[in-house]
XYZ file of C-alpha atoms in Angstrom:
738
model
C 0.000 0.000 0.000
C 1.344 3.468 -0.828
C 2.437 5.830 1.888
C -0.149 8.373 0.809
C -2.635 8.903 -1.954
C -3.975 6.163 -4.197
C -1.783 3.912 -6.366
C -1.982 4.039 -10.122
C -4.222 1.208 -11.350
C -2.400 -0.666 -14.080
C -5.279 -2.994 -14.960
C -8.406 -1.390 -16.374
C -11.536 -1.282 -14.225
C -15.089 -0.914 -15.513
C -18.560 -0.734 -14.023
C -20.491 -3.933 -13.545
C -22.986 -2.994 -16.274
C -20.172 -2.311 -18.744
C -18.604 -5.647 -17.830
C -21.707 -7.636 -18.665
C -22.261 -5.534 -21.801
C -18.695 -6.256 -22.901
C -19.196 -9.979 -22.266
C -22.297 -9.917 -24.445
C -20.536 -7.997 -27.220
C -17.551 -10.348 -27.219
C -19.818 -13.275 -27.926
C -21.928 -11.430 -30.508
C -19.848 -12.320 -33.563
C -20.124 -16.033 -32.849
C -23.803 -16.085 -31.925
C -27.096 -15.729 -33.719
C -29.316 -12.744 -32.997
C -31.675 -14.908 -30.920
C -28.800 -16.286 -28.865
C -27.519 -12.771 -28.228
C -30.944 -11.646 -27.009
C -31.156 -14.704 -24.763
C -27.687 -13.969 -23.408
C -28.626 -10.393 -22.568
C -31.794 -11.609 -20.828
C -29.719 -14.086 -18.821
C -27.333 -11.297 -17.832
C -30.198 -9.154 -16.580
C -31.598 -12.150 -14.696
C -28.213 -12.747 -13.044
C -28.010 -9.094 -11.984
C -31.530 -9.285 -10.553
C -30.679 -12.423 -8.569
C -27.511 -10.809 -7.241
C -29.475 -7.782 -6.109
C -31.999 -10.001 -4.327
C -29.245 -11.920 -2.552
C -27.477 -8.748 -1.479
C -24.408 -8.948 -3.721
C -25.362 -5.735 -5.486
C -27.784 -4.444 -2.900
C -27.946 -0.705 -2.324
C -26.693 -0.682 1.236
C -23.465 0.058 3.000
C -21.636 -1.760 5.767
C -21.466 0.181 8.995
C -18.040 1.219 10.156
C -17.237 0.149 13.708
C -15.653 3.546 14.239
C -19.135 5.025 14.505
C -18.508 7.302 11.550
C -21.246 7.972 9.008
C -22.278 4.980 6.940
C -21.031 4.760 3.392
C -24.091 5.308 1.259
C -22.774 4.822 -2.276
C -22.544 1.186 -3.264
C -21.539 0.947 -6.910
C -19.137 -1.749 -7.985
C -16.205 -1.923 -10.255
C -14.911 -5.254 -11.499
C -11.470 -6.301 -12.677
C -11.284 -7.385 -16.300
C -8.888 -10.198 -15.370
C -7.053 -11.677 -12.424
C -4.023 -9.623 -11.524
C -0.773 -10.099 -9.666
C -1.797 -10.303 -6.019
C 1.320 -8.430 -4.923
C 0.256 -5.454 -7.044
C -3.501 -5.815 -6.907
C -5.602 -2.753 -7.818
C -7.819 -3.357 -4.779
C -4.794 -2.693 -2.556
C -5.317 1.059 -2.541
C -5.785 4.083 -0.367
C -9.384 3.964 0.879
C -11.344 7.119 0.119
C -14.651 7.977 1.731
C -17.754 7.498 -0.473
C -15.659 6.039 -3.286
C -17.322 3.065 -5.029
C -16.200 -0.311 -3.676
C -14.560 -2.787 -6.027
C -14.915 -6.463 -6.844
C -11.540 -7.935 -5.961
C -10.672 -11.208 -7.711
C -7.964 -13.639 -6.659
C -6.859 -17.114 -7.673
C -5.420 -19.394 -4.993
C -3.637 -22.577 -6.074
C -2.996 -25.058 -3.258
C -0.283 -27.694 -3.576
C 2.308 -29.720 -1.703
C 5.743 -28.138 -1.954
C 9.106 -28.231 -0.210
C 11.254 -25.921 1.876
C 14.443 -24.947 0.002
C 13.200 -26.294 -3.323
C 15.247 -25.901 -6.505
C 13.708 -22.417 -6.789
C 15.942 -21.389 -3.865
C 19.255 -22.101 -5.645
C 21.985 -21.520 -3.021
C 19.862 -20.143 -0.137
C 20.903 -19.498 2.623
C 24.581 -19.419 1.648
C 23.607 -16.690 -0.807
C 21.032 -14.689 1.084
C 19.608 -13.069 -2.051
C 18.635 -16.532 -3.325
C 16.270 -16.922 -0.385
C 14.054 -14.218 -1.870
C 13.809 -15.611 -5.379
C 10.411 -16.308 -6.944
C 8.805 -19.467 -5.485
C 11.537 -19.957 -2.890
C 10.125 -21.035 0.480
C 13.090 -20.746 2.886
C 11.268 -21.059 6.254
C 14.008 -21.738 8.850
C 16.231 -23.638 6.417
C 15.237 -27.156 7.476
C 13.866 -29.092 4.533
C 10.381 -30.524 4.956
C 7.165 -30.850 3.006
C 4.869 -27.833 3.160
C 1.444 -26.884 1.884
C 1.485 -23.586 0.029
C -0.899 -21.302 -1.794
C 0.664 -19.817 -4.933
C 4.035 -21.136 -3.696
C 4.206 -18.588 -0.885
C 4.712 -18.954 2.870
C 2.767 -17.179 4.281
C 0.256 -17.295 1.448
C -0.673 -14.222 -0.610
C -2.025 -11.242 1.289
C -5.449 -9.784 0.553
C -5.628 -6.012 1.112
C -8.967 -4.361 0.403
C -11.160 -1.467 1.468
C -14.178 -1.734 3.718
C -17.163 -2.732 1.575
C -15.230 -4.337 -1.287
C -16.467 -7.675 -2.594
C -13.809 -10.377 -2.280
C -13.890 -13.215 -4.800
C -11.345 -16.010 -4.385
C -11.173 -19.086 -6.605
C -9.513 -21.774 -4.502
C -8.062 -24.478 -6.737
C -7.323 -27.620 -4.764
C -4.282 -29.114 -6.450
C -3.652 -31.717 -3.752
C -3.481 -35.305 -4.996
C -5.636 -36.820 -2.256
C -6.733 -34.327 0.413
C -9.755 -32.064 0.598
C -9.540 -28.495 1.885
C -11.472 -25.338 2.788
C -10.557 -21.763 3.739
C -11.916 -19.840 6.705
C -11.787 -16.030 6.553
C -10.876 -15.455 10.178
C -12.468 -12.216 11.389
C -15.204 -12.063 8.749
C -18.597 -12.611 10.430
C -20.095 -13.459 7.020
C -23.371 -11.681 7.699
C -25.522 -12.536 4.632
C -22.730 -14.843 3.371
C -22.781 -17.777 5.839
C -21.951 -20.291 3.100
C -18.538 -18.666 2.705
C -17.358 -19.299 6.288
C -15.250 -22.242 5.179
C -15.874 -24.825 7.905
C -16.148 -28.312 6.382
C -19.334 -30.169 7.346
C -20.696 -27.086 9.084
C -21.065 -24.486 6.318
C -19.890 -26.373 3.223
C -18.684 -29.685 1.855
C -14.927 -30.225 1.795
C -13.410 -29.085 -1.509
C -12.287 -32.256 -3.252
C -8.889 -32.694 -4.916
C -8.574 -31.250 -8.411
C -11.667 -29.085 -7.974
C -12.205 -25.353 -7.502
C -14.523 -23.511 -5.129
C -15.300 -19.804 -5.383
C -15.510 -17.890 -2.115
C -17.373 -14.609 -2.508
C -18.364 -12.173 0.233
C -18.351 -8.482 1.141
C -15.569 -7.257 3.432
C -17.960 -5.982 6.099
C -15.473 -6.193 8.972
C -12.608 -3.670 8.987
C -9.290 -4.430 10.589
C -6.482 -6.963 10.758
C -7.632 -10.484 9.937
C -6.257 -13.545 8.191
C -7.326 -16.500 6.101
C -6.355 -20.093 6.790
C -7.298 -23.650 5.998
C -9.951 -25.070 8.293
C -9.157 -28.663 7.365
C -7.014 -31.025 9.439
C -3.457 -29.832 10.049
C -3.179 -27.747 6.891
C -2.873 -24.395 8.656
C 0.204 -25.597 10.525
C 1.740 -26.848 7.270
C 1.542 -23.416 5.624
C -2.003 -22.633 4.445
C -2.513 -19.158 5.908
C -2.099 -15.522 4.925
C -3.098 -11.976 5.919
C -6.475 -10.384 5.181
C -6.430 -6.632 5.816
C -9.570 -4.491 5.493
C -8.821 -0.769 5.695
C -11.193 2.171 6.151
C -11.117 5.802 4.974
C -9.253 8.189 7.248
C -12.515 9.793 8.361
C -13.650 6.478 9.877
C -10.350 5.702 11.614
C -10.287 6.956 15.228
C -6.511 6.324 15.478
C -5.488 8.039 12.252
C -3.725 10.878 14.079
C -1.528 8.451 16.028
C 0.628 7.311 13.101
C 2.094 8.484 9.811
C 2.259 5.226 7.826
C 0.243 2.024 7.522
C 2.283 -0.163 5.160
C 1.700 -3.669 3.825
C 5.282 -4.585 4.662
C 4.557 -3.914 8.358
C 2.118 -6.804 8.655
C 3.652 -9.442 10.957
C 2.248 -12.965 10.742
C 3.513 -15.522 13.259
C 3.494 -19.311 13.171
C 4.864 -21.949 15.525
C 6.882 -24.298 13.362
C 8.160 -27.836 13.325
C 10.389 -29.831 11.015
C 7.806 -32.535 10.251
C 4.289 -32.244 8.846
C 1.400 -31.603 11.191
C -0.130 -34.997 10.454
C 3.103 -36.788 11.313
C 3.381 -34.874 14.578
C -0.297 -35.512 15.393
C -0.163 -39.264 14.822
C 3.145 -39.631 16.645
C 1.784 -37.794 19.688
C -1.624 -39.446 19.841
C -0.653 -43.006 18.943
C 2.885 -43.303 20.266
C 5.376 -41.349 22.358
C 5.831 -38.255 20.181
C 5.437 -34.800 21.694
C 3.237 -31.863 20.746
C 5.821 -29.122 21.279
C 6.844 -26.767 18.437
C 10.542 -26.596 17.620
C 10.741 -23.068 16.272
C 8.797 -19.926 15.361
C 8.495 -18.205 11.984
C 7.990 -14.495 11.391
C 6.522 -13.837 7.943
C 7.676 -17.297 6.913
C 11.301 -16.732 7.979
C 13.273 -17.991 10.933
C 16.796 -17.763 12.250
C 18.357 -21.214 12.322
C 21.893 -22.468 11.657
C 22.186 -24.411 8.404
C 25.292 -26.438 7.522
C 26.905 -26.246 4.084
C 27.976 -29.780 3.206
C 30.380 -28.687 0.447
C 32.706 -26.535 2.545
C 31.679 -27.549 6.098
C 30.646 -23.979 6.902
C 27.390 -22.784 8.452
C 25.042 -20.026 7.435
C 22.225 -18.305 9.249
C 18.840 -18.125 7.602
C 17.687 -14.555 6.948
C 15.069 -13.082 9.240
C 12.125 -10.804 8.560
C 13.180 -7.172 8.335
C 11.038 -4.073 8.917
C 12.289 -0.683 7.699
C 11.407 2.597 9.426
C 12.586 6.200 9.175
C 13.661 8.106 12.253
C 11.055 10.532 13.537
C 8.094 8.743 11.922
C 5.296 6.671 13.473
C 4.214 3.347 11.969
C 1.177 1.137 12.363
C 2.136 -2.530 12.691
C -0.385 -5.357 12.406
C 0.484 -8.620 14.154
C -1.345 -11.876 13.381
C -0.874 -15.075 15.367
C -1.699 -17.936 12.983
C -0.417 -20.432 15.564
C -1.015 -24.134 15.265
C -0.124 -25.662 18.649
C -0.200 -24.473 22.260
C 2.391 -21.746 21.866
C 1.338 -18.205 22.846
C 3.930 -15.699 21.629
C 5.269 -12.661 23.462
C 6.414 -9.703 21.324
C 8.834 -6.997 22.428
C 11.180 -4.612 20.599
C 14.563 -3.627 21.983
C 14.765 0.035 23.124
C 11.132 0.658 22.082
C 7.666 0.607 23.570
C 4.516 -0.089 21.555
C 1.238 1.805 21.527
C -1.463 -0.887 21.272
C -4.630 0.374 19.554
C -6.728 -2.524 18.264
C -7.405 -6.246 18.526
C -9.241 -8.597 16.162
C -10.247 -5.580 14.066
C -11.812 -3.552 16.911
C -10.415 -0.247 18.159
C -9.785 0.550 21.789
C -8.202 3.325 23.818
C -4.482 3.181 23.083
C -2.287 1.510 25.695
C 1.476 2.030 25.923
C 3.165 -1.284 26.653
C 6.549 -2.965 26.724
C 5.252 -6.288 25.399
C 2.175 -8.013 23.964
C 1.166 -11.662 24.276
C -0.806 -13.110 21.385
C -2.614 -16.439 21.262
C -3.460 -18.574 18.242
C -6.056 -16.757 16.145
C -5.606 -13.336 17.778
C -4.567 -10.108 16.070
C -3.221 -6.894 17.607
C -2.363 -3.558 16.002
C 0.203 -1.268 17.541
C 1.959 1.994 16.705
C 5.743 2.167 16.864
C 7.420 5.543 17.261
C 10.811 5.435 15.500
C 12.444 7.761 18.009
C 15.696 5.893 18.716
C 19.156 6.395 17.174
C 19.495 5.145 13.597
C 20.529 1.534 14.023
C 19.214 -2.021 13.881
C 17.214 -3.507 16.774
C 15.880 -6.941 17.558
C 12.162 -7.541 17.489
C 11.926 -10.513 19.847
C 9.303 -13.265 19.853
C 9.278 -15.672 22.797
C 7.183 -18.834 22.842
C 5.177 -19.591 25.981
C 3.449 -22.702 27.372
C 4.561 -25.685 25.253
C 7.291 -23.490 23.739
C 8.802 -22.232 26.986
C 12.012 -23.140 28.815
C 10.470 -26.347 30.210
C 10.238 -27.769 26.710
C 11.715 -26.387 23.459
C 12.515 -22.730 24.354
C 11.175 -21.782 20.925
C 11.894 -18.173 20.054
C 12.548 -16.025 17.038
C 13.735 -12.578 16.039
C 13.189 -10.065 13.274
C 15.088 -6.872 12.552
C 13.772 -3.353 13.034
C 16.031 -1.283 10.784
C 16.217 2.495 10.601
C 16.856 3.954 7.173
C 20.394 5.289 6.925
C 22.951 5.821 4.180
C 25.548 4.273 6.444
C 23.522 1.144 7.198
C 24.208 -2.222 5.576
C 20.898 -3.542 4.262
C 21.751 -6.971 5.714
C 23.030 -5.723 9.078
C 22.082 -7.466 12.317
C 22.324 -6.278 15.931
C 25.471 -7.356 17.740
C 23.570 -9.025 20.552
C 23.135 -12.804 20.206
C 19.424 -13.609 20.691
C 18.474 -16.263 23.242
C 15.202 -17.554 24.614
C 15.760 -15.837 27.950
C 16.233 -12.460 26.234
C 12.965 -12.917 24.334
C 11.025 -12.555 27.601
C 10.480 -9.061 28.986
C 10.900 -9.335 32.741
C 9.587 -5.863 33.573
C 7.194 -3.282 32.245
C 3.589 -3.214 31.107
C 2.296 -6.270 29.275
C -0.963 -6.463 27.322
C -2.901 -9.749 27.255
C -0.663 -11.680 29.693
C -0.498 -15.466 29.948
C -2.881 -17.055 32.460
C -3.702 -13.776 34.126
C -7.011 -11.968 34.486
C -8.224 -8.877 36.261
C -6.793 -10.231 39.532
C -3.257 -9.686 38.231
C -0.888 -6.923 39.245
C -1.084 -3.469 37.663
C 1.697 -4.063 35.130
C -0.510 -6.675 33.442
C -3.440 -5.510 31.324
C -5.857 -8.346 30.593
C -8.607 -8.152 27.994
C -11.520 -6.904 30.188
C -9.350 -3.996 31.354
C -9.013 -2.673 27.806
C -11.344 0.270 27.126
C -13.283 -0.101 23.887
C -13.902 2.911 21.645
C -17.199 1.395 20.528
C -20.243 2.498 22.465
C -22.732 0.538 24.503
C -24.722 -2.120 22.671
C -27.508 -4.560 23.481
C -25.104 -7.319 24.531
C -24.137 -5.301 27.629
C -27.586 -5.159 29.211
C -27.549 -6.183 32.892
C -29.188 -9.599 32.502
C -28.533 -11.712 29.398
C -31.310 -13.714 27.765
C -29.326 -16.945 27.902
C -26.348 -17.981 30.031
C -24.373 -21.048 29.013
C -21.523 -22.646 30.954
C -18.732 -24.292 28.958
C -16.176 -26.131 31.058
C -13.278 -28.231 29.884
C -10.208 -30.163 30.884
C -8.136 -33.133 29.692
C -9.670 -36.444 30.746
C -8.250 -39.930 31.278
C -10.648 -41.830 29.031
C -10.650 -44.749 26.659
C -10.987 -42.560 23.602
C -11.607 -45.197 20.884
C -9.623 -43.164 18.381
C -6.445 -43.861 20.360
C -7.193 -46.754 22.723
C -8.749 -50.201 22.278
C -9.383 -52.111 25.492
C -8.555 -54.805 26.458
C -5.658 -54.836 23.993
C -4.247 -51.373 24.640
C -6.819 -49.512 26.707
C -5.960 -46.429 28.727
C -5.451 -48.496 31.886
C -3.246 -50.990 30.021
C -0.597 -48.410 29.117
C 2.192 -48.287 31.692
C 4.418 -45.620 30.138
C 3.204 -42.116 30.934
C 4.579 -40.663 27.694
C 2.268 -42.946 25.733
C -0.895 -41.831 27.495
C -3.072 -39.371 25.590
C -5.640 -37.383 27.555
C -8.797 -36.234 25.783
C -9.829 -32.532 25.837
C -13.617 -32.064 25.878
C -16.206 -29.320 26.288
C -18.806 -30.270 28.891
C -17.531 -33.862 28.700
C -18.407 -34.155 25.000
C -16.327 -34.306 21.822
C -17.780 -32.782 18.687
C -18.282 -35.271 15.873
C -19.792 -33.629 12.822
C -22.478 -35.086 10.607
C -21.408 -36.531 7.237
C -22.962 -33.520 5.514
C -22.871 -29.755 6.243
C -25.378 -28.619 8.838
C -26.016 -25.283 7.155
C -26.312 -26.262 3.511
C -28.147 -29.551 4.016
C -30.091 -28.526 7.094
C -33.319 -30.023 5.766
C -31.716 -33.473 6.112
C -31.073 -33.028 9.853
C -33.311 -34.984 12.180
C -33.553 -34.008 15.812
C -32.255 -37.367 17.019
C -29.020 -36.842 15.048
C -27.869 -34.016 17.343
C -26.863 -33.947 20.981
C -26.351 -31.579 23.882
C -26.305 -31.802 27.670
C -30.016 -32.621 27.747
C -29.920 -35.516 25.280
C -26.987 -37.241 27.025
C -28.430 -36.795 30.513
C -28.811 -40.543 30.986
C -25.243 -41.277 29.889
C -22.263 -40.969 32.220
C -20.064 -38.850 29.963
C -17.798 -37.981 32.885
C -16.300 -41.454 32.837
C -17.295 -42.748 29.386
C -16.192 -41.251 26.103
C -19.057 -39.269 24.508
C -18.762 -38.109 20.920
C -21.646 -36.626 18.942
C -22.806 -33.603 16.865
C -22.895 -31.179 19.833
C -25.301 -28.368 18.893
C -26.698 -25.658 21.182
C -29.771 -23.722 20.027
C -29.720 -19.943 20.416
C -32.760 -17.798 19.833
C -32.254 -15.200 17.112
C -31.601 -11.694 18.517
C -31.012 -13.038 22.018
C -28.181 -11.775 24.207
C -25.944 -14.731 25.051
C -23.462 -14.962 27.893
C -20.798 -17.668 27.708
C -19.008 -18.552 30.933
C -15.945 -20.527 29.814
C -14.114 -22.417 32.551
C -10.671 -24.000 32.272
C -10.739 -26.432 35.193
C -6.964 -26.944 35.021
C -6.658 -30.264 36.893
C -4.738 -32.197 34.241
C -2.210 -29.676 32.922
C -0.932 -26.181 33.384
C -2.206 -25.198 29.946
C -4.013 -22.429 28.120
C -6.625 -22.336 25.369
C -7.668 -19.574 22.957
C -11.272 -19.823 21.731
C -12.649 -18.472 18.453
C -16.305 -17.795 17.628
C -17.478 -17.897 14.013
C -20.287 -15.675 12.765
C -20.163 -13.174 15.631
C -17.771 -11.057 17.642
C -18.166 -10.774 21.409
C -17.443 -8.496 24.328
C -14.926 -9.781 26.884
C -16.626 -8.749 30.123
C -14.675 -10.785 32.713
C -11.510 -12.869 33.036
C -9.886 -14.249 36.158
C -7.453 -16.939 37.265
C -9.000 -18.418 40.413
C -6.243 -20.842 41.416
C -4.195 -23.779 40.223
C -7.519 -25.387 39.315
C -11.203 -24.632 39.692
C -14.603 -26.303 39.399
C -17.783 -25.187 37.672
C -19.546 -25.234 41.013
C -17.009 -22.834 42.531
C -17.372 -20.346 39.658
C -21.150 -20.599 39.928
C -21.035 -19.898 43.653
C -18.624 -16.991 43.152
C -21.027 -15.465 40.666
C -24.048 -16.083 42.867
C -22.257 -14.353 45.751
C -21.466 -11.317 43.573
C -17.712 -11.965 43.554
C -17.353 -11.808 39.772
C -17.189 -8.271 38.424
C -18.320 -7.807 34.843
C -17.245 -4.836 32.773
C -20.568 -3.930 31.159
C -19.528 -0.399 30.226
C -16.465 -0.403 27.946
C -15.285 -4.026 27.432
C -13.376 -4.703 24.222
C -14.790 -6.461 21.184
C -12.915 -9.562 20.038
C -13.547 -12.794 18.167
C -10.716 -14.841 19.717
C -9.815 -14.850 23.397
C -7.804 -16.808 25.925
C -9.067 -18.470 29.090
C -6.704 -18.595 32.107
C -5.799 -22.073 33.286
C -7.657 -22.670 36.549
C -9.923 -19.741 35.796
C -12.654 -18.367 33.581
C -13.481 -15.896 30.836
C -16.981 -14.469 30.348
C -18.165 -13.348 26.921
C -21.282 -11.524 25.753
C -22.667 -11.410 22.215
C -25.896 -10.497 20.489
C -26.966 -13.481 18.371
C -28.072 -11.559 15.292
C -26.503 -13.714 12.570
C -28.686 -16.750 11.780
C -26.907 -19.964 10.841
C -24.752 -22.767 12.208
C -21.576 -21.321 13.747
C -18.731 -23.271 15.311
C -17.038 -22.206 18.555
C -13.741 -23.972 19.140
C -10.303 -24.025 20.670
C -7.884 -22.604 18.097
C -5.124 -25.063 18.984
C -5.364 -27.414 16.020
C -4.706 -30.667 17.863
C -7.485 -29.860 20.325
C -9.980 -28.790 17.676
C -9.245 -31.951 15.705
C -10.100 -34.004 18.801
C -13.509 -32.327 19.013
C -12.888 -29.467 21.463
C -15.720 -27.492 19.897
C -19.443 -26.874 19.888
C -21.811 -25.600 17.191
C -24.284 -22.810 17.905
C -27.475 -22.910 15.878
C -28.669 -19.307 15.772
C -32.329 -18.906 14.841
C -34.571 -21.304 12.992
C -34.003 -22.690 9.523
C -36.566 -20.228 8.174
C -34.391 -17.343 9.451
C -31.308 -18.480 7.530
C -30.101 -17.124 4.184
C -31.443 -19.250 1.284
C -29.062 -21.916 0.045
C -27.303 -20.821 -3.177
C -28.583 -22.636 -6.213
C -26.372 -25.574 -7.222
C -24.328 -25.431 -3.995
C -22.301 -28.666 -3.601
C -23.807 -31.479 -1.533
C -22.088 -34.419 0.148
C -22.717 -37.233 2.605
C -22.667 -40.959 3.128
C -23.766 -43.352 0.420
C -24.924 -46.934 0.852
C -26.254 -49.020 -2.007
C -29.969 -49.413 -1.174
C -30.372 -52.896 0.295
C -33.633 -53.573 -1.515
C -31.844 -53.053 -4.831
C -29.158 -55.636 -4.112
C -30.496 -58.762 -5.776
C -28.641 -62.009 -6.299
C -29.311 -62.043 -10.018
C -27.768 -58.543 -10.362
C -24.484 -59.923 -9.058
C -24.274 -62.094 -12.168
C -24.734 -59.153 -14.509
C -22.594 -56.117 -15.269
C -22.735 -53.390 -12.609
C -25.200 -50.621 -13.531
C -26.607 -53.015 -16.136
C -29.492 -50.635 -16.792
C -27.066 -48.228 -18.466
C -26.311 -49.196 -22.066
C -22.635 -48.849 -22.975
C -21.999 -49.275 -26.670
C -18.517 -50.260 -27.762
C -17.246 -50.778 -24.222
C -15.165 -53.830 -23.401
C -16.807 -55.664 -20.539
C -13.530 -56.670 -18.913
C -12.426 -53.019 -18.702
C -15.537 -51.494 -17.083
C -17.590 -54.239 -15.376
C -17.104 -56.547 -12.430
C -16.348 -60.130 -13.433
C -18.866 -62.942 -13.274
C -19.054 -64.766 -9.937
C -19.995 -68.316 -9.015
C -23.091 -69.342 -7.056
C -20.842 -70.192 -4.105
C -19.354 -66.681 -4.194
C -22.876 -65.263 -4.299
C -23.882 -67.172 -1.152
C -20.772 -65.972 0.688
C -21.347 -62.390 -0.401
C -25.028 -62.488 0.584
C -24.141 -63.840 4.012
C -21.672 -60.994 4.553
C -24.227 -58.240 3.916
C -25.308 -56.711 7.215
């Protein structure tokens, strides 16, 4: 993005009407007059449908800054896909200027760190930045990449633009989806990207078009919502900017540059699936080895040819002395590794989280959890030099385990400065932890913590009072969790190797659950095939009342019904008996207010939290609590959230640690009735189980070609049909049918 003004658009843009007119004209020479008329009628029909569904509706998204709504809603469309790095939609946002349709093509494939595209990286640092080179931390491993980038391509748009992404799944055997983390998808619930909740998985060698309006300003990101793919590299930034008039912090900084987006990932030297299976079926650990900053990490790499070593390059952020810069930090983390950020000789002015503005807080460090985003302003007021930006891993990354840490370089512009210069200080894990000073969003601390810690409920939102902050919510729901010693059939099989049969502690896998239940999704998406759902298919605390889920393993489609337009309070309790851990939770479809957060002790029970609340010992901030969509819960404590359930649909709420989510540490909220939900797009993909109808399986059909009712002329039977079978084979096969 340019420092000021709007960039020159190198690819022509036209109005939507001109686009369709051009399409009709292009086909005119090859079509009859009647076909041309039919084409024009189809175009008008398409436009009418789009208007009805809201794609071209005459309305404007409301800015969270409270500024006047944008009232002009007139689209432009790109004539062709453009280079994402120089996309015309990445522009200075001007008030009342028509939004644009922003097209992108994402190609997903398996790739490798230090491929042949990297030539002699890292021994020649410039080779590490060649086209299609994925250097990571210099340790070769398989990776999943979009457009051969790690992180994947960034999407930078203006508030109100329509984003259109064609995701081409080039994987040989795996399905995929993309979740647009931070987009509430109001009116576009089918674009949320959660397999078997809002859509079918995207099959290999097929393409799915995601299309939605960027209604939610701020710092967000996109990532795969399938299996371990996020941890293997399928993630990238999604930045939605607003005009200056709608930005309450505009006077606090001089520059908001694309190159100052920081995206973090905990990183290992094996694939996520390998690490998952090793940990859950054998004695492998779940601790990340390293951290990456914008896909780069400092790590010593040996040169076999001359027995020398080279250091991988780190991310580098350039500033000019005397200027103020807005930085946007995104934690795309995969495992249980909160990350602490600090910058040598500098403080940071924290102004926003998860896309929502709050009263600026000057701090020495920030802790981010998987799925969270924070924006801060850095004042380049130090001597012209290079400084370490330090990133220290916490929890499973701390000094008890892998001491995972990383650095990047903050470099002041100077004629005397080497563009590849590094600070003299040798970075260590211990130096990545700020021992003193003010810290925002501390680990396992709530409002009970000392004054130098600022937890989420103590942050003062710039957004005014809303319905979710009324004194008494319409619905209060307790969600408690821990890790339980259960015979989870996915990992144990009594009496052969049941939980109680395992004698080695490092081979025991505890099961994380919400309210003693693991989420198992239906074989088809709840939202898109909702008419196929029968009440007995779903479960919640009421339906399993007669089952002892505290001791037995319970797994089912856990769905909680929420009345549309009700104010919901979630009281999330981390009981903390099994581990000293920490969990960040993300809500799809809504943002929430963080009204309370407290660490009670080393562990806590639901009953104790209930009694504390009943006795008036829990203080809720119902005046200025911050908005967020991802939040941590202190171990042995609780976090209380409030949200106004105004977005009808099926929305998942889950731990954002991938191993835990994969084990079912999630619940689905059904908001409203089916009649309240946005109509299903015509032709939307369907999926589900298939069993050959038993009444159609007849013995005589087994002696004839499969699908005998279909006539295949000129087809060799031995190539396309099952072979003939004997009567004895038929009897055996019939006996095996259950």
